[in-house]
Amino acid sequence: MKHNYEITVEELNNLEKDGYVLVDIRDEQTYLYGFIPGAINIIREDLEQGKGELPADKKVILYCTRGIFSKEAAEHMAEKGYDCASLSGGYGEWLRNGMLQTKAQDEIDEKCEEVEKSIRKKFHKKLFSRFAKAINTYELIQEGDKIAVCISGGKDSMLMAKLFQELKRHNKFPFELVFLVMDPGYNETNRMVIEDNAKKLNVPITIFETNIFDAVFDVEKSPCYLCARMRRGYLYNKAKELGCNKIALGHHYDDVIETILMGMMYGAQVQTMMPKLHSTNFEGMELIRPMYLIREDDIKHWRDYNDLRFIQCACRFTDTCSTCRDDGSSSSKRMEIKNLIRQLKEVNPTIESNIFKSVENVNLNTVIGYKKDGVRHHFLESYDKE
């Protein structure tokens, strides 16, 4: 007899809350990015190796991003004697189900007003003030700029869009905004999540489509890096077509310090994620990162305070959607760095700011070698001249 190890979102919603345990089997970073309320995180490998505590007297419902890996895990755990089922369609279907619930326009307007109020009041110091400080410190915006605010659908870029709207409200000098969404081949659910959040947050998005996911699907070596490079190129091209002179990306403070450590530990180089860059391939275009001084935990706090749900990545390569980022780096390596920083912080509370400031205080007199404009220099070049 073949058993059905799946349960629908509707069936889940009808279960008694204390009658089951909900388990998110995705990796920790993806789980922290957004999960179903009440779910605990036990990654699939730990679950199947018996490292996670599961009750024997309750139904266990597993989910991943699209319900593929969780179904396999549910079958495996059922063989061990657990009453297990997989959430059909996974986290994506749960998001989709919530967005299909009809909401009146006044409810949407009220929600948006609450989100904007939270930026002006509760999160003003940690979000908007740091956003404005980065813009002033690194001179990211000038009068007459037309900026393409690039929205991936995640928490960082959607918050960036709202912060830009708040900045525009102050209107100290004239500049224009285009809220640009590139669809590289999203599935229906991810596309719906982005459009629904944009409507809910009153962000007037401009969507254009590409076939990037199809183009890199069969690439075996570094598909994530290639995907990130292609996405960046398409964004520059579309932004320029729309008359923009800048694109804004949602990288934050934690991205910066993680990049510094990743460069040292995996790339054998000292480098950082710059707050702004001139494009080498698109003349007159510039990339800016106005979230540069904002902490990721504060972004999460804003998201959770407003009960917002975003996508992390819509990658077609894995069900967990956690292998790539906007900068093309490996999520597993970045997670290692996150954990390392967390451990170091237990001993040294200032470790994060020290890492951030380290690339502002480089002493070339104590550096063996460095590169400038593609040319490598060595301390011996000037050693005997001193």
Short mmCIF file of C-alpha atoms in Angstrom, two decimals:
data_model
loop_
_atom_site.label_atom_id
_atom_site.label_comp_id
_atom_site.label_asym_id
_atom_site.label_seq_id
_atom_site.Cartn_x
_atom_site.Cartn_y
_atom_site.Cartn_z
CA MET A 1 0.00 0.00 0.00
CA LYS A 2 1.40 3.38 -1.00
CA HIS A 3 1.24 6.05 1.68
CA ASN A 4 0.61 9.73 1.09
CA TYR A 5 3.34 11.67 2.85
CA GLU A 6 2.06 15.11 1.84
CA ILE A 7 -0.26 17.62 3.47
CA THR A 8 -1.65 20.78 1.85
CA VAL A 9 -1.46 24.29 3.29
CA GLU A 10 -5.23 24.28 3.75
CA GLU A 11 -5.04 21.01 5.72
CA LEU A 12 -2.21 22.43 7.82
CA ASN A 13 -4.25 25.50 8.69
CA ASN A 14 -7.10 23.27 9.89
CA LEU A 15 -4.96 21.25 12.30
CA GLU A 16 -4.95 21.95 16.02
CA LYS A 17 -1.86 24.02 16.80
CA ASP A 18 -0.74 21.77 19.66
CA GLY A 19 -1.33 18.59 17.67
CA TYR A 20 1.76 18.73 15.48
CA VAL A 21 5.34 19.94 15.25
CA LEU A 22 6.36 22.01 12.22
CA VAL A 23 9.98 21.53 11.09
CA ASP A 24 11.84 23.68 8.55
CA ILE A 25 14.58 21.47 7.04
CA ARG A 26 16.32 24.24 5.06
CA ASP A 27 19.73 25.57 6.04
CA GLU A 28 20.01 28.02 8.93
CA GLN A 29 20.58 31.11 6.80
CA THR A 30 17.50 30.44 4.68
CA TYR A 31 15.41 29.69 7.77
CA LEU A 32 16.44 32.94 9.45
CA TYR A 33 15.56 34.81 6.27
CA GLY A 34 11.92 33.83 6.70
CA PHE A 35 9.95 30.87 8.04
CA ILE A 36 6.43 29.75 8.87
CA PRO A 37 5.51 30.99 12.38
CA GLY A 38 6.05 28.29 15.00
CA ALA A 39 8.46 26.24 12.90
CA ILE A 40 11.69 24.93 14.37
CA ASN A 41 14.82 24.55 12.25
CA ILE A 42 16.44 21.14 11.88
CA ILE A 43 18.37 20.81 8.62
CA ARG A 44 17.65 17.72 6.58
CA GLU A 45 21.04 16.06 7.18
CA ASP A 46 20.74 16.44 10.96
CA LEU A 47 17.15 15.25 10.91
CA GLU A 48 17.95 12.06 9.01
CA GLN A 49 20.98 11.38 11.21
CA GLY A 50 18.87 11.61 14.34
CA LYS A 51 20.46 14.82 15.63
CA GLY A 52 17.18 16.68 16.00
CA GLU A 53 14.65 16.12 18.78
CA LEU A 54 11.33 14.96 17.36
CA PRO A 55 8.31 13.96 19.44
CA ALA A 56 7.04 10.40 19.04
CA ASP A 57 3.50 11.30 20.14
CA LYS A 58 2.79 14.11 17.67
CA LYS A 59 2.51 14.45 13.92
CA VAL A 60 5.66 15.93 12.40
CA ILE A 61 5.22 18.17 9.37
CA LEU A 62 8.35 18.96 7.37
CA TYR A 63 8.82 21.65 4.77
CA CYS A 64 11.55 23.03 2.51
CA THR A 65 11.24 25.70 -0.15
CA ARG A 66 9.17 23.85 -2.72
CA GLY A 67 8.29 20.59 -0.99
CA ILE A 68 10.72 18.36 -2.91
CA PHE A 69 13.37 17.56 -0.31
CA SER A 70 10.86 17.57 2.55
CA LYS A 71 8.79 14.86 0.87
CA GLU A 72 11.87 12.64 0.62
CA ALA A 73 12.73 13.40 4.24
CA ALA A 74 9.17 12.64 5.38
CA GLU A 75 9.31 9.21 3.72
CA HIS A 76 12.69 8.56 5.36
CA MET A 77 11.45 9.57 8.83
CA ALA A 78 8.25 7.55 8.41
CA GLU A 79 10.39 4.47 7.88
CA LYS A 80 11.92 5.21 11.29
CA GLY A 81 8.48 5.11 12.87
CA TYR A 82 7.53 8.80 12.99
CA ASP A 83 4.12 10.09 11.94
CA CYS A 84 5.59 12.36 9.26
CA ALA A 85 4.26 14.41 6.35
CA SER A 86 5.64 17.00 3.97
CA LEU A 87 3.99 20.35 3.31
CA SER A 88 3.03 20.22 -0.36
CA GLY A 89 4.64 23.09 -2.24
CA GLY A 90 6.73 24.02 0.80
CA TYR A 91 7.36 27.51 2.11
CA GLY A 92 6.67 28.99 -1.32
CA GLU A 93 3.16 27.55 -1.41
CA TRP A 94 2.51 28.77 2.15
CA LEU A 95 3.47 32.29 1.05
CA ARG A 96 1.37 32.00 -2.08
CA ASN A 97 -1.66 30.78 -0.11
CA GLY A 98 -1.47 33.78 2.21
CA MET A 99 -1.29 36.19 -0.69
CA LEU A 100 -4.30 34.68 -2.41
CA GLN A 101 -6.45 35.77 0.52
CA THR A 102 -8.43 38.76 -0.74
CA LYS A 103 -7.58 42.03 1.02
CA ALA A 104 -9.56 45.24 0.75
CA GLN A 105 -7.71 48.31 -0.53
CA ASP A 106 -8.19 50.13 2.78
CA GLU A 107 -6.50 47.21 4.57
CA ILE A 108 -3.56 47.39 2.14
CA ASP A 109 -3.29 51.16 2.62
CA GLU A 110 -3.42 50.77 6.39
CA LYS A 111 -0.66 48.15 6.30
CA CYS A 112 1.56 50.36 4.17
CA GLU A 113 0.99 53.29 6.49
CA GLU A 114 2.04 51.16 9.47
CA VAL A 115 5.24 50.06 7.69
CA GLU A 116 6.15 53.65 6.78
CA LYS A 117 5.39 54.84 10.30
CA SER A 118 7.71 52.17 11.72
CA ILE A 119 10.55 53.56 9.56
CA ARG A 120 9.90 57.11 10.75
CA LYS A 121 9.45 56.24 14.43
CA LYS A 122 10.56 52.91 15.87
CA PHE A 123 13.34 52.18 13.35
CA HIS A 124 14.34 55.73 12.47
CA LYS A 125 17.70 55.66 14.26
CA LYS A 126 18.80 52.19 13.17
CA LEU A 127 17.48 52.24 9.62
CA PHE A 128 16.73 55.64 8.12
CA SER A 129 19.46 57.55 9.99
CA ARG A 130 22.10 55.04 8.90
CA PHE A 131 20.73 55.07 5.36
CA ALA A 132 21.04 58.86 5.25
CA LYS A 133 24.48 58.73 6.90
CA ALA A 134 25.83 56.36 4.22
CA ILE A 135 24.46 58.61 1.47
CA ASN A 136 26.15 61.67 3.01
CA THR A 137 29.39 59.96 4.08
CA TYR A 138 30.09 58.34 0.72
CA GLU A 139 28.38 61.02 -1.43
CA LEU A 140 26.09 58.47 -3.07
CA ILE A 141 23.45 60.83 -4.47
CA GLN A 142 23.83 64.12 -6.29
CA GLU A 143 21.28 66.61 -7.54
CA GLY A 144 19.71 65.48 -10.81
CA ASP A 145 20.51 61.77 -10.37
CA LYS A 146 18.09 59.21 -11.74
CA ILE A 147 18.53 56.04 -9.70
CA ALA A 148 17.36 52.54 -10.54
CA VAL A 149 16.53 50.99 -7.16
CA CYS A 150 17.11 47.30 -7.92
CA ILE A 151 14.61 45.04 -6.17
CA SER A 152 15.29 41.31 -5.97
CA GLY A 153 12.25 40.58 -3.83
CA GLY A 154 14.17 40.02 -0.59
CA LYS A 155 14.00 41.91 2.69
CA ASP A 156 17.05 44.07 1.98
CA SER A 157 16.02 45.46 -1.38
CA MET A 158 12.38 46.00 -0.37
CA LEU A 159 13.47 47.94 2.71
CA MET A 160 15.86 49.93 0.52
CA ALA A 161 12.93 50.90 -1.70
CA LYS A 162 10.96 52.17 1.31
CA LEU A 163 13.96 54.08 2.63
CA PHE A 164 14.41 55.77 -0.75
CA GLN A 165 10.74 56.75 -0.70
CA GLU A 166 11.21 58.24 2.75
CA LEU A 167 14.31 60.12 1.57
CA LYS A 168 12.37 61.41 -1.41
CA ARG A 169 9.67 62.67 0.95
CA HIS A 170 12.23 64.98 2.58
CA ASN A 171 13.23 66.17 -0.93
CA LYS A 172 16.25 68.29 0.04
CA PHE A 173 17.35 68.30 -3.60
CA PRO A 174 15.77 66.93 -6.79
CA PHE A 175 16.50 63.36 -7.91
CA GLU A 176 14.44 60.65 -9.58
CA LEU A 177 13.76 57.02 -8.72
CA VAL A 178 12.84 53.95 -10.76
CA PHE A 179 12.03 50.80 -8.79
CA LEU A 180 13.43 48.13 -11.07
CA VAL A 181 12.67 44.41 -10.84
CA MET A 182 14.40 41.96 -13.15
CA ASP A 183 12.68 38.61 -13.61
CA PRO A 184 15.48 36.16 -14.53
CA GLY A 185 12.99 33.30 -14.86
CA TYR A 186 11.12 33.22 -11.55
CA ASN A 187 8.50 30.58 -10.96
CA GLU A 188 4.91 31.77 -10.57
CA THR A 189 5.04 31.83 -6.76
CA ASN A 190 8.16 33.98 -6.49
CA ARG A 191 6.87 36.41 -9.10
CA MET A 192 3.61 36.65 -7.17
CA VAL A 193 5.40 37.29 -3.86
CA ILE A 194 7.37 40.18 -5.35
CA GLU A 195 4.33 41.78 -6.98
CA ASP A 196 2.18 41.31 -3.88
CA ASN A 197 4.77 42.87 -1.57
CA ALA A 198 5.27 45.78 -3.95
CA LYS A 199 1.52 46.41 -3.95
CA LYS A 200 1.30 46.01 -0.18
CA LEU A 201 4.19 48.44 0.38
CA ASN A 202 3.12 50.91 -2.31
CA VAL A 203 6.31 50.53 -4.35
CA PRO A 204 5.58 51.21 -8.06
CA ILE A 205 7.83 48.58 -9.63
CA THR A 206 8.95 48.33 -13.24
CA ILE A 207 9.45 44.67 -14.20
CA PHE A 208 11.47 43.42 -17.14
CA GLU A 209 12.13 39.80 -18.06
CA THR A 210 15.29 37.91 -19.00
CA ASN A 211 16.18 34.25 -19.56
CA ILE A 212 19.21 34.18 -17.24
CA PHE A 213 18.12 31.08 -15.30
CA ASP A 214 17.77 29.16 -18.58
CA ALA A 215 21.13 30.45 -19.82
CA VAL A 216 23.09 29.22 -16.78
CA PHE A 217 21.08 26.09 -16.02
CA ASP A 218 23.49 23.73 -17.77
CA VAL A 219 26.67 25.51 -16.66
CA GLU A 220 28.60 23.18 -14.36
CA LYS A 221 31.44 25.46 -13.23
CA SER A 222 30.51 28.48 -11.08
CA PRO A 223 26.91 28.93 -12.31
CA CYS A 224 26.13 31.23 -9.36
CA TYR A 225 28.99 33.57 -10.21
CA LEU A 226 27.96 33.67 -13.88
CA CYS A 227 24.32 34.24 -12.92
CA ALA A 228 25.27 37.16 -10.65
CA ARG A 229 27.43 38.75 -13.35
CA MET A 230 24.68 38.40 -15.95
CA ARG A 231 22.06 39.86 -13.63
CA ARG A 232 24.28 42.85 -12.90
CA GLY A 233 24.83 43.44 -16.61
CA TYR A 234 21.13 43.26 -17.44
CA LEU A 235 20.32 45.68 -14.62
CA TYR A 236 22.89 48.20 -15.84
CA ASN A 237 21.61 47.90 -19.40
CA LYS A 238 17.94 48.34 -18.50
CA ALA A 239 18.67 51.18 -16.08
CA LYS A 240 20.62 53.03 -18.75
CA GLU A 241 17.81 52.41 -21.24
CA LEU A 242 15.42 54.07 -18.76
CA GLY A 243 17.67 57.11 -18.50
CA CYS A 244 19.22 56.27 -15.13
CA ASN A 245 22.81 57.09 -14.26
CA LYS A 246 23.00 54.92 -11.13
CA ILE A 247 21.81 51.55 -9.87
CA ALA A 248 21.31 50.98 -6.14
CA LEU A 249 21.82 47.53 -4.57
CA GLY A 250 20.71 46.41 -1.11
CA HIS A 251 23.98 45.12 0.36
CA HIS A 252 24.31 45.96 4.06
CA TYR A 253 26.95 46.29 6.80
CA ASP A 254 27.08 42.55 7.50
CA ASP A 255 27.64 41.83 3.80
CA VAL A 256 30.63 44.19 3.94
CA ILE A 257 32.39 42.61 6.92
CA GLU A 258 31.66 39.08 5.67
CA THR A 259 33.15 39.99 2.28
CA ILE A 260 36.31 41.28 3.94
CA LEU A 261 36.84 38.01 5.84
CA MET A 262 35.86 35.86 2.86
CA GLY A 263 38.42 37.64 0.71
CA MET A 264 41.17 36.92 3.24
CA MET A 265 40.22 33.35 4.11
CA TYR A 266 39.07 32.04 0.72
CA GLY A 267 40.62 34.46 -1.79
CA ALA A 268 43.99 35.22 -0.14
CA GLN A 269 43.43 38.94 -0.64
CA VAL A 270 42.44 42.04 1.31
CA GLN A 271 39.43 43.69 -0.29
CA THR A 272 36.03 45.04 0.60
CA MET A 273 32.60 45.66 -0.92
CA MET A 274 32.79 49.32 -1.93
CA PRO A 275 29.96 51.79 -1.14
CA LYS A 276 30.04 52.97 -4.77
CA LEU A 277 31.70 51.97 -8.03
CA HIS A 278 31.98 53.33 -11.54
CA SER A 279 30.85 50.76 -14.09
CA THR A 280 33.66 49.55 -16.33
CA ASN A 281 31.32 48.26 -19.05
CA PHE A 282 28.55 50.87 -19.04
CA GLU A 283 29.94 54.36 -19.51
CA GLY A 284 28.46 56.99 -17.25
CA MET A 285 26.80 54.41 -14.97
CA GLU A 286 27.55 54.01 -11.28
CA LEU A 287 26.64 51.43 -8.63
CA ILE A 288 25.76 52.63 -5.12
CA ARG A 289 25.07 50.75 -1.86
CA PRO A 290 23.06 53.07 0.42
CA MET A 291 22.37 50.27 2.97
CA TYR A 292 26.12 50.13 3.66
CA LEU A 293 25.86 51.09 7.36
CA ILE A 294 22.66 49.19 8.22
CA ARG A 295 22.89 46.00 10.30
CA GLU A 296 21.14 42.86 9.06
CA ASP A 297 19.58 42.13 12.46
CA ASP A 298 17.84 45.51 12.34
CA ILE A 299 16.47 44.70 8.88
CA LYS A 300 15.12 41.40 10.22
CA HIS A 301 13.62 43.17 13.22
CA TRP A 302 11.82 45.63 10.90
CA ARG A 303 10.58 42.75 8.74
CA ASP A 304 9.28 40.73 11.68
CA TYR A 305 7.80 43.74 13.48
CA ASN A 306 5.68 44.45 10.41
CA ASP A 307 4.92 40.75 9.77
CA LEU A 308 6.34 40.92 6.24
CA ARG A 309 7.34 37.89 4.14
CA PHE A 310 9.88 38.02 1.35
CA ILE A 311 11.66 35.62 -0.97
CA GLN A 312 15.37 34.99 -0.45
CA CYS A 313 16.47 33.66 -3.78
CA ALA A 314 14.57 32.10 -6.64
CA CYS A 315 17.43 29.98 -7.91
CA ARG A 316 16.40 27.02 -10.05
CA PHE A 317 19.39 24.89 -9.06
CA THR A 318 18.34 23.79 -5.57
CA ASP A 319 15.13 23.34 -3.67
CA THR A 320 16.61 25.19 -0.72
CA CYS A 321 17.40 28.22 -2.88
CA SER A 322 20.46 29.03 -0.79
CA THR A 323 23.42 28.44 -3.07
CA CYS A 324 23.86 31.90 -4.51
CA ARG A 325 23.66 35.58 -3.71
CA ASP A 326 23.61 38.87 -5.60
CA ASP A 327 27.40 39.02 -5.37
CA GLY A 328 27.85 35.47 -6.69
CA SER A 329 29.34 34.14 -3.46
CA SER A 330 28.63 30.72 -2.01
CA SER A 331 26.01 30.80 0.73
CA SER A 332 27.69 27.92 2.60
CA LYS A 333 30.98 29.83 2.79
CA ARG A 334 29.16 32.99 3.84
CA MET A 335 27.37 31.03 6.55
CA GLU A 336 30.72 29.77 7.82
CA ILE A 337 31.91 33.37 8.05
CA LYS A 338 28.70 34.45 9.82
CA ASN A 339 29.21 31.72 12.41
CA LEU A 340 32.88 32.63 12.82
CA ILE A 341 32.03 36.29 13.45
CA ARG A 342 29.35 35.23 15.93
CA GLN A 343 31.89 33.13 17.84
CA LEU A 344 34.52 35.89 17.82
CA LYS A 345 31.95 38.40 19.08
CA GLU A 346 31.46 36.32 22.24
CA VAL A 347 35.07 37.10 23.14
CA ASN A 348 35.36 40.57 21.57
CA PRO A 349 32.12 42.61 21.33
CA THR A 350 33.80 45.14 18.99
CA ILE A 351 34.94 42.55 16.43
CA GLU A 352 32.41 43.59 13.78
CA SER A 353 33.30 47.28 13.81
CA ASN A 354 36.99 46.39 13.92
CA ILE A 355 36.65 44.29 10.76
CA PHE A 356 34.67 47.06 9.05
CA LYS A 357 37.23 49.75 9.96
CA SER A 358 40.24 47.58 9.06
CA VAL A 359 39.96 48.43 5.36
CA GLU A 360 39.79 52.14 6.19
CA ASN A 361 43.09 51.96 8.11
CA VAL A 362 45.41 50.12 5.72
CA ASN A 363 49.06 51.13 6.33
CA LEU A 364 50.91 50.58 3.05
CA ASN A 365 54.23 50.78 4.91
CA THR A 366 53.40 47.47 6.57
CA VAL A 367 52.02 45.69 3.50
CA ILE A 368 54.17 43.25 1.48
CA GLY A 369 52.37 43.91 -1.76
CA TYR A 370 49.28 45.55 -3.20
CA LYS A 371 47.54 46.16 -6.52
CA LYS A 372 46.54 49.56 -7.87
CA ASP A 373 44.61 49.92 -11.14
CA GLY A 374 45.54 46.34 -12.04
CA VAL A 375 49.27 46.87 -11.46
CA ARG A 376 50.96 44.83 -8.75
CA HIS A 377 53.40 46.61 -6.44
CA HIS A 378 55.91 45.14 -3.93
CA PHE A 379 57.51 46.76 -0.90
CA LEU A 380 61.00 45.99 -2.27
CA GLU A 381 60.40 48.47 -5.11
CA SER A 382 60.97 51.36 -2.74
CA TYR A 383 62.67 49.64 0.18
CA ASP A 384 66.28 50.73 -0.59
CA LYS A 385 65.15 54.22 -1.59
CA GLU A 386 63.83 55.05 1.84
#
